[in-house]
Amino acid sequence: MVRIMTIHKSKGLEFPLVIVGAMDKQFNQQDIRAKYLLHKELGFATKYIDPIKRIIYPTLIYHGIKKEMQREMLAEEMRVLYVALTRAKEKVVLVGTVKSFEKKKKKWRDIVAHQDWVLPSYYRLESLSYLDWVGASLVRHHQGEVLRDADSRLDVPKEIAEDISIWKIDRIHQGDYQTIDESNREKIEELEQAIYKWEGLVLAEQELKEKVEHHLEYQYPYQDSIYYRAKQTVTEMKRQHEVKDSYSDQQIIEPFRAPIRKRPRFMQTEQRLTRAEIGTAMHTVMQHLPLDQEWTEMKLVEFISKLEAQDMITADEATVIDAEAILGFFATEIGKQVVQAEHVEREIPFSLTLPAQDVYPNWQEQHQERIFLQGVIDCVIQTENGWVLLDYKTDQIQEDINSQTEEKLKNRYQIQMDLYAKALEQIWKQPVIEKYLYFFDKGLLVKV
């Protein structure tokens, strides 16, 4: 299977073989060459215009903002290059072209003797393409002799020259692809005609036919690795936006998506908060609510107003906080346990790697693939025997509360809670003895 995509779209994906083309393409510096510059922090700068002498020249602040924007642009290009070079599991092929290879070698000549791992700052700022960075890095590697002059002596620290990475560097002249073997001209013309007319071509050589069929019918043996991401976020789609990023996937908890029956939110005259936004606001209150005092409705409303004043929640979010539901939580046994506990942790972010079989229930392959797991745990309570894990839910429960409803809710979040418990036990080296889900909507506590 061959996939062609931009480097940005490849974030979070991995492939056995990756080919990165156009390494010589110059960085887009159009934004820093304009007559005026606008920076989000440094402000506005423009070139000075002398209408009498009819000249335009940059001011001092223009030079300063231009340099800062150039550094930011190059930093972003470095991040993009890092993404491109780390998509491959087994091999990465980098392809670039130069007009004069001798000029490039002359530019890299001064870098051959550079003693530090990181390229000099002046060189990084002057570079115009990924090829400039990669070439200058490889010229100091023991396998980069093609990039050096024949008489160049590699005088750099051994850990740089003898780095364990394996490189094969080829220099191919364009003329090598322009010469046609006269003995094969007839076959080439026949192939071109077949392609032009969109006709099949009969291969007389059985060995060649088998080779073509093998390549066309080849199936990558690790199919699960293609369809499951190497980084996973343990969270619902409807909350925890702070841990969701372009690298992550949310296949562990698949959200229910109701059919679209309303106009898009930006077209509605009255814009209402989504259930996800309401849930996030409720979790913010539960995260910061002090546990060392008795709460009344009046005190709770004042506390919510304080969070709004501190810009921790918006005014719209403050109006939809269900104070009665929060007070109802502290009246329950689990709520009293939270208040009375000597040690309680809230909103705990975590990251760890687990075998793919433990993360994806449908994983079929036997090879040892590991998944980077990330999430945020709502609340854990310390006891003498271990931790009690508590996760708040703001789902609206439409059904009547009975054993079947509780079992349905338990099954919905079973994988999520199990992964939370496994993360706590592996990172903190202490057992999780109980796991609970608390639903604000019905004041329902479900043991998982």
PDB file of N, CA and C in Angstrom, residues 123-184:
ATOM      1  N   TYR A 123      24.610  29.130  10.663  1.00  0.00           N
ATOM      2  CA  TYR A 123      24.319  28.270   9.507  1.00  0.00           C
ATOM      3  C   TYR A 123      22.839  27.911   9.456  1.00  0.00           C
ATOM      4  N   ARG A 124      22.254  27.603  10.619  1.00  0.00           N
ATOM      5  CA  ARG A 124      20.832  27.259  10.648  1.00  0.00           C
ATOM      6  C   ARG A 124      19.975  28.420  10.156  1.00  0.00           C
ATOM      7  N   LEU A 125      20.366  29.648  10.514  1.00  0.00           N
ATOM      8  CA  LEU A 125      19.593  30.824  10.092  1.00  0.00           C
ATOM      9  C   LEU A 125      19.770  31.113   8.612  1.00  0.00           C
ATOM     10  N   GLU A 126      20.929  30.776   8.053  1.00  0.00           N
ATOM     11  CA  GLU A 126      21.185  31.049   6.640  1.00  0.00           C
ATOM     12  C   GLU A 126      20.648  29.958   5.717  1.00  0.00           C
ATOM     13  N   SER A 127      20.306  28.805   6.252  1.00  0.00           N
ATOM     14  CA  SER A 127      19.850  27.680   5.430  1.00  0.00           C
ATOM     15  C   SER A 127      18.515  27.993   4.783  1.00  0.00           C
ATOM     16  N   LEU A 128      18.338  27.479   3.576  1.00  0.00           N
ATOM     17  CA  LEU A 128      17.144  27.775   2.796  1.00  0.00           C
ATOM     18  C   LEU A 128      16.271  26.553   2.558  1.00  0.00           C
ATOM     19  N   SER A 129      16.742  25.358   2.938  1.00  0.00           N
ATOM     20  CA  SER A 129      15.964  24.147   2.652  1.00  0.00           C
ATOM     21  C   SER A 129      16.318  23.060   3.664  1.00  0.00           C
ATOM     22  N   TYR A 130      15.493  21.999   3.693  1.00  0.00           N
ATOM     23  CA  TYR A 130      15.773  20.847   4.539  1.00  0.00           C
ATOM     24  C   TYR A 130      17.086  20.183   4.142  1.00  0.00           C
ATOM     25  N   LEU A 131      17.386  20.204   2.849  1.00  0.00           N
ATOM     26  CA  LEU A 131      18.610  19.567   2.368  1.00  0.00           C
ATOM     27  C   LEU A 131      19.844  20.229   2.963  1.00  0.00           C
ATOM     28  N   ASP A 132      19.792  21.551   3.161  1.00  0.00           N
ATOM     29  CA  ASP A 132      20.925  22.252   3.772  1.00  0.00           C
ATOM     30  C   ASP A 132      21.180  21.738   5.175  1.00  0.00           C
ATOM     31  N   TRP A 133      20.130  21.519   5.950  1.00  0.00           N
ATOM     32  CA  TRP A 133      20.275  21.032   7.325  1.00  0.00           C
ATOM     33  C   TRP A 133      20.748  19.578   7.361  1.00  0.00           C
ATOM     34  N   VAL A 134      20.086  18.729   6.587  1.00  0.00           N
ATOM     35  CA  VAL A 134      20.409  17.304   6.617  1.00  0.00           C
ATOM     36  C   VAL A 134      21.800  17.051   6.054  1.00  0.00           C
ATOM     37  N   GLY A 135      22.124  17.727   4.935  1.00  0.00           N
ATOM     38  CA  GLY A 135      23.441  17.546   4.334  1.00  0.00           C
ATOM     39  C   GLY A 135      24.560  17.977   5.259  1.00  0.00           C
ATOM     40  N   ALA A 136      24.382  19.110   5.933  1.00  0.00           N
ATOM     41  CA  ALA A 136      25.407  19.596   6.858  1.00  0.00           C
ATOM     42  C   ALA A 136      25.556  18.685   8.067  1.00  0.00           C
ATOM     43  N   SER A 137      24.499  17.978   8.422  1.00  0.00           N
ATOM     44  CA  SER A 137      24.574  17.025   9.538  1.00  0.00           C
ATOM     45  C   SER A 137      25.296  15.746   9.119  1.00  0.00           C
ATOM     46  N   LEU A 138      24.998  15.264   7.915  1.00  0.00           N
ATOM     47  CA  LEU A 138      25.584  14.003   7.463  1.00  0.00           C
ATOM     48  C   LEU A 138      27.025  14.152   6.999  1.00  0.00           C
ATOM     49  N   VAL A 139      27.454  15.370   6.685  1.00  0.00           N
ATOM     50  CA  VAL A 139      28.819  15.553   6.192  1.00  0.00           C
ATOM     51  C   VAL A 139      29.836  15.184   7.273  1.00  0.00           C
ATOM     52  N   ARG A 140      29.401  15.148   8.543  1.00  0.00           N
ATOM     53  CA  ARG A 140      30.310  14.794   9.642  1.00  0.00           C
ATOM     54  C   ARG A 140      30.154  13.333  10.064  1.00  0.00           C
ATOM     55  N   HIS A 141      29.301  12.589   9.387  1.00  0.00           N
ATOM     56  CA  HIS A 141      29.114  11.166   9.677  1.00  0.00           C
ATOM     57  C   HIS A 141      30.123  10.351   8.875  1.00  0.00           C
ATOM     58  N   HIS A 142      30.592   9.247   9.440  1.00  0.00           N
ATOM     59  CA  HIS A 142      31.619   8.463   8.754  1.00  0.00           C
ATOM     60  C   HIS A 142      31.133   7.885   7.435  1.00  0.00           C
ATOM     61  N   GLN A 143      29.812   7.788   7.246  1.00  0.00           N
ATOM     62  CA  GLN A 143      29.287   7.280   5.980  1.00  0.00           C
ATOM     63  C   GLN A 143      28.914   8.417   5.023  1.00  0.00           C
ATOM     64  N   GLY A 144      29.288   9.646   5.365  1.00  0.00           N
ATOM     65  CA  GLY A 144      28.961  10.783   4.512  1.00  0.00           C
ATOM     66  C   GLY A 144      30.113  11.249   3.661  1.00  0.00           C
ATOM     67  N   GLU A 145      31.013  10.321   3.302  1.00  0.00           N
ATOM     68  CA  GLU A 145      32.188  10.719   2.519  1.00  0.00           C
ATOM     69  C   GLU A 145      31.815  11.289   1.151  1.00  0.00           C
ATOM     70  N   VAL A 146      30.677  10.900   0.600  1.00  0.00           N
ATOM     71  CA  VAL A 146      30.248  11.432  -0.701  1.00  0.00           C
ATOM     72  C   VAL A 146      30.042  12.939  -0.624  1.00  0.00           C
ATOM     73  N   LEU A 147      29.671  13.437   0.552  1.00  0.00           N
ATOM     74  CA  LEU A 147      29.376  14.860   0.711  1.00  0.00           C
ATOM     75  C   LEU A 147      30.620  15.688   1.019  1.00  0.00           C
ATOM     76  N   ARG A 148      31.750  15.034   1.259  1.00  0.00           N
ATOM     77  CA  ARG A 148      32.974  15.754   1.601  1.00  0.00           C
ATOM     78  C   ARG A 148      33.939  15.752   0.428  1.00  0.00           C
ATOM     79  N   ASP A 149      34.904  16.677   0.490  1.00  0.00           N
ATOM     80  CA  ASP A 149      35.981  16.661  -0.491  1.00  0.00           C
ATOM     81  C   ASP A 149      36.856  15.442  -0.255  1.00  0.00           C
ATOM     82  N   ALA A 150      37.526  15.000  -1.333  1.00  0.00           N
ATOM     83  CA  ALA A 150      38.333  13.788  -1.245  1.00  0.00           C
ATOM     84  C   ALA A 150      39.455  13.914  -0.213  1.00  0.00           C
ATOM     85  N   ASP A 151      39.982  15.131  -0.061  1.00  0.00           N
ATOM     86  CA  ASP A 151      41.099  15.320   0.862  1.00  0.00           C
ATOM     87  C   ASP A 151      40.653  15.819   2.236  1.00  0.00           C
ATOM     88  N   SER A 152      39.324  15.871   2.464  1.00  0.00           N
ATOM     89  CA  SER A 152      38.829  16.358   3.754  1.00  0.00           C
ATOM     90  C   SER A 152      39.094  15.332   4.845  1.00  0.00           C
ATOM     91  N   ARG A 153      39.571  15.808   5.980  1.00  0.00           N
ATOM     92  CA  ARG A 153      39.850  14.931   7.118  1.00  0.00           C
ATOM     93  C   ARG A 153      38.741  15.123   8.151  1.00  0.00           C
ATOM     94  N   LEU A 154      38.154  14.022   8.581  1.00  0.00           N
ATOM     95  CA  LEU A 154      37.037  14.077   9.517  1.00  0.00           C
ATOM     96  C   LEU A 154      37.585  14.193  10.934  1.00  0.00           C
ATOM     97  N   ASP A 155      37.620  15.443  11.424  1.00  0.00           N
ATOM     98  CA  ASP A 155      38.200  15.709  12.738  1.00  0.00           C
ATOM     99  C   ASP A 155      37.122  16.229  13.686  1.00  0.00           C
ATOM    100  N   VAL A 156      36.211  15.336  14.077  1.00  0.00           N
ATOM    101  CA  VAL A 156      35.132  15.680  14.995  1.00  0.00           C
ATOM    102  C   VAL A 156      35.089  14.617  16.092  1.00  0.00           C
ATOM    103  N   PRO A 157      34.407  14.889  17.218  1.00  0.00           N
ATOM    104  CA  PRO A 157      34.315  13.877  18.281  1.00  0.00           C
ATOM    105  C   PRO A 157      33.808  12.539  17.754  1.00  0.00           C
ATOM    106  N   LYS A 158      34.303  11.463  18.333  1.00  0.00           N
ATOM    107  CA  LYS A 158      33.990  10.116  17.860  1.00  0.00           C
ATOM    108  C   LYS A 158      32.501   9.818  17.926  1.00  0.00           C
ATOM    109  N   GLU A 159      31.817  10.335  18.995  1.00  0.00           N
ATOM    110  CA  GLU A 159      30.389  10.044  19.113  1.00  0.00           C
ATOM    111  C   GLU A 159      29.578  10.663  17.973  1.00  0.00           C
ATOM    112  N   ILE A 160      30.114  11.707  17.330  1.00  0.00           N
ATOM    113  CA  ILE A 160      29.434  12.305  16.175  1.00  0.00           C
ATOM    114  C   ILE A 160      29.772  11.533  14.909  1.00  0.00           C
ATOM    115  N   ALA A 161      31.051  11.319  14.677  1.00  0.00           N
ATOM    116  CA  ALA A 161      31.484  10.636  13.453  1.00  0.00           C
ATOM    117  C   ALA A 161      31.032   9.191  13.406  1.00  0.00           C
ATOM    118  N   GLU A 162      31.051   8.516  14.565  1.00  0.00           N
ATOM    119  CA  GLU A 162      30.713   7.096  14.605  1.00  0.00           C
ATOM    120  C   GLU A 162      29.304   6.851  15.134  1.00  0.00           C
ATOM    121  N   ASP A 163      28.414   7.776  14.918  1.00  0.00           N
ATOM    122  CA  ASP A 163      27.032   7.599  15.372  1.00  0.00           C
ATOM    123  C   ASP A 163      26.462   6.301  14.797  1.00  0.00           C
ATOM    124  N   ILE A 164      25.623   5.612  15.590  1.00  0.00           N
ATOM    125  CA  ILE A 164      25.158   4.272  15.199  1.00  0.00           C
ATOM    126  C   ILE A 164      24.145   4.287  14.064  1.00  0.00           C
ATOM    127  N   SER A 165      23.624   5.464  13.706  1.00  0.00           N
ATOM    128  CA  SER A 165      22.668   5.517  12.597  1.00  0.00           C
ATOM    129  C   SER A 165      23.341   5.061  11.311  1.00  0.00           C
ATOM    130  N   ILE A 166      22.563   4.392  10.459  1.00  0.00           N
ATOM    131  CA  ILE A 166      23.090   3.818   9.220  1.00  0.00           C
ATOM    132  C   ILE A 166      22.589   4.640   8.040  1.00  0.00           C
ATOM    133  N   TRP A 167      23.531   5.123   7.217  1.00  0.00           N
ATOM    134  CA  TRP A 167      23.182   5.958   6.072  1.00  0.00           C
ATOM    135  C   TRP A 167      23.826   5.414   4.804  1.00  0.00           C
ATOM    136  N   LYS A 168      23.083   5.522   3.722  1.00  0.00           N
ATOM    137  CA  LYS A 168      23.630   5.228   2.402  1.00  0.00           C
ATOM    138  C   LYS A 168      23.349   6.438   1.531  1.00  0.00           C
ATOM    139  N   ILE A 169      24.414   7.095   1.093  1.00  0.00           N
ATOM    140  CA  ILE A 169      24.277   8.352   0.359  1.00  0.00           C
ATOM    141  C   ILE A 169      24.718   8.142  -1.076  1.00  0.00           C
ATOM    142  N   ASP A 170      23.827   8.418  -2.003  1.00  0.00           N
ATOM    143  CA  ASP A 170      24.117   8.265  -3.431  1.00  0.00           C
ATOM    144  C   ASP A 170      24.019   9.625  -4.117  1.00  0.00           C
ATOM    145  N   ARG A 171      24.959   9.877  -5.024  1.00  0.00           N
ATOM    146  CA  ARG A 171      24.901  11.067  -5.867  1.00  0.00           C
ATOM    147  C   ARG A 171      24.647  10.600  -7.294  1.00  0.00           C
ATOM    148  N   ILE A 172      23.529  10.996  -7.837  1.00  0.00           N
ATOM    149  CA  ILE A 172      23.126  10.526  -9.171  1.00  0.00           C
ATOM    150  C   ILE A 172      22.959  11.737 -10.079  1.00  0.00           C
ATOM    151  N   HIS A 173      23.614  11.728 -11.207  1.00  0.00           N
ATOM    152  CA  HIS A 173      23.516  12.828 -12.164  1.00  0.00           C
ATOM    153  C   HIS A 173      22.262  12.654 -13.016  1.00  0.00           C
ATOM    154  N   GLN A 174      21.667  13.782 -13.381  1.00  0.00           N
ATOM    155  CA  GLN A 174      20.427  13.694 -14.158  1.00  0.00           C
ATOM    156  C   GLN A 174      20.640  12.993 -15.496  1.00  0.00           C
ATOM    157  N   GLY A 175      21.874  13.045 -16.001  1.00  0.00           N
ATOM    158  CA  GLY A 175      22.150  12.400 -17.283  1.00  0.00           C
ATOM    159  C   GLY A 175      21.987  10.891 -17.226  1.00  0.00           C
ATOM    160  N   ASP A 176      22.099  10.316 -16.020  1.00  0.00           N
ATOM    161  CA  ASP A 176      21.934   8.865 -15.896  1.00  0.00           C
ATOM    162  C   ASP A 176      20.526   8.415 -16.240  1.00  0.00           C
ATOM    163  N   TYR A 177      19.565   9.333 -16.145  1.00  0.00           N
ATOM    164  CA  TYR A 177      18.177   8.989 -16.437  1.00  0.00           C
ATOM    165  C   TYR A 177      17.756   9.433 -17.841  1.00  0.00           C
ATOM    166  N   GLN A 178      18.661  10.066 -18.561  1.00  0.00           N
ATOM    167  CA  GLN A 178      18.320  10.566 -19.894  1.00  0.00           C
ATOM    168  C   GLN A 178      18.878   9.702 -21.009  1.00  0.00           C
ATOM    169  N   THR A 179      19.744   8.765 -20.658  1.00  0.00           N
ATOM    170  CA  THR A 179      20.340   7.893 -21.657  1.00  0.00           C
ATOM    171  C   THR A 179      19.479   6.646 -21.840  1.00  0.00           C
ATOM    172  N   ILE A 180      19.084   6.371 -23.070  1.00  0.00           N
ATOM    173  CA  ILE A 180      18.231   5.226 -23.381  1.00  0.00           C
ATOM    174  C   ILE A 180      19.064   4.138 -24.051  1.00  0.00           C
ATOM    175  N   ASP A 181      18.984   2.969 -23.495  1.00  0.00           N
ATOM    176  CA  ASP A 181      19.682   1.825 -24.080  1.00  0.00           C
ATOM    177  C   ASP A 181      19.001   1.485 -25.400  1.00  0.00           C
ATOM    178  N   GLU A 182      19.768   1.553 -26.510  1.00  0.00           N
ATOM    179  CA  GLU A 182      19.195   1.307 -27.830  1.00  0.00           C
ATOM    180  C   GLU A 182      18.613  -0.094 -27.945  1.00  0.00           C
ATOM    181  N   SER A 183      19.179  -1.054 -27.220  1.00  0.00           N
ATOM    182  CA  SER A 183      18.678  -2.421 -27.315  1.00  0.00           C
ATOM    183  C   SER A 183      17.277  -2.557 -26.714  1.00  0.00           C
ATOM    184  N   ASN A 184      16.923  -1.638 -25.815  1.00  0.00           N
ATOM    185  CA  ASN A 184      15.606  -1.699 -25.185  1.00  0.00           C
ATOM    186  C   ASN A 184      14.631  -0.667 -25.743  1.00  0.00           C
TER     187      ASN A 184
END
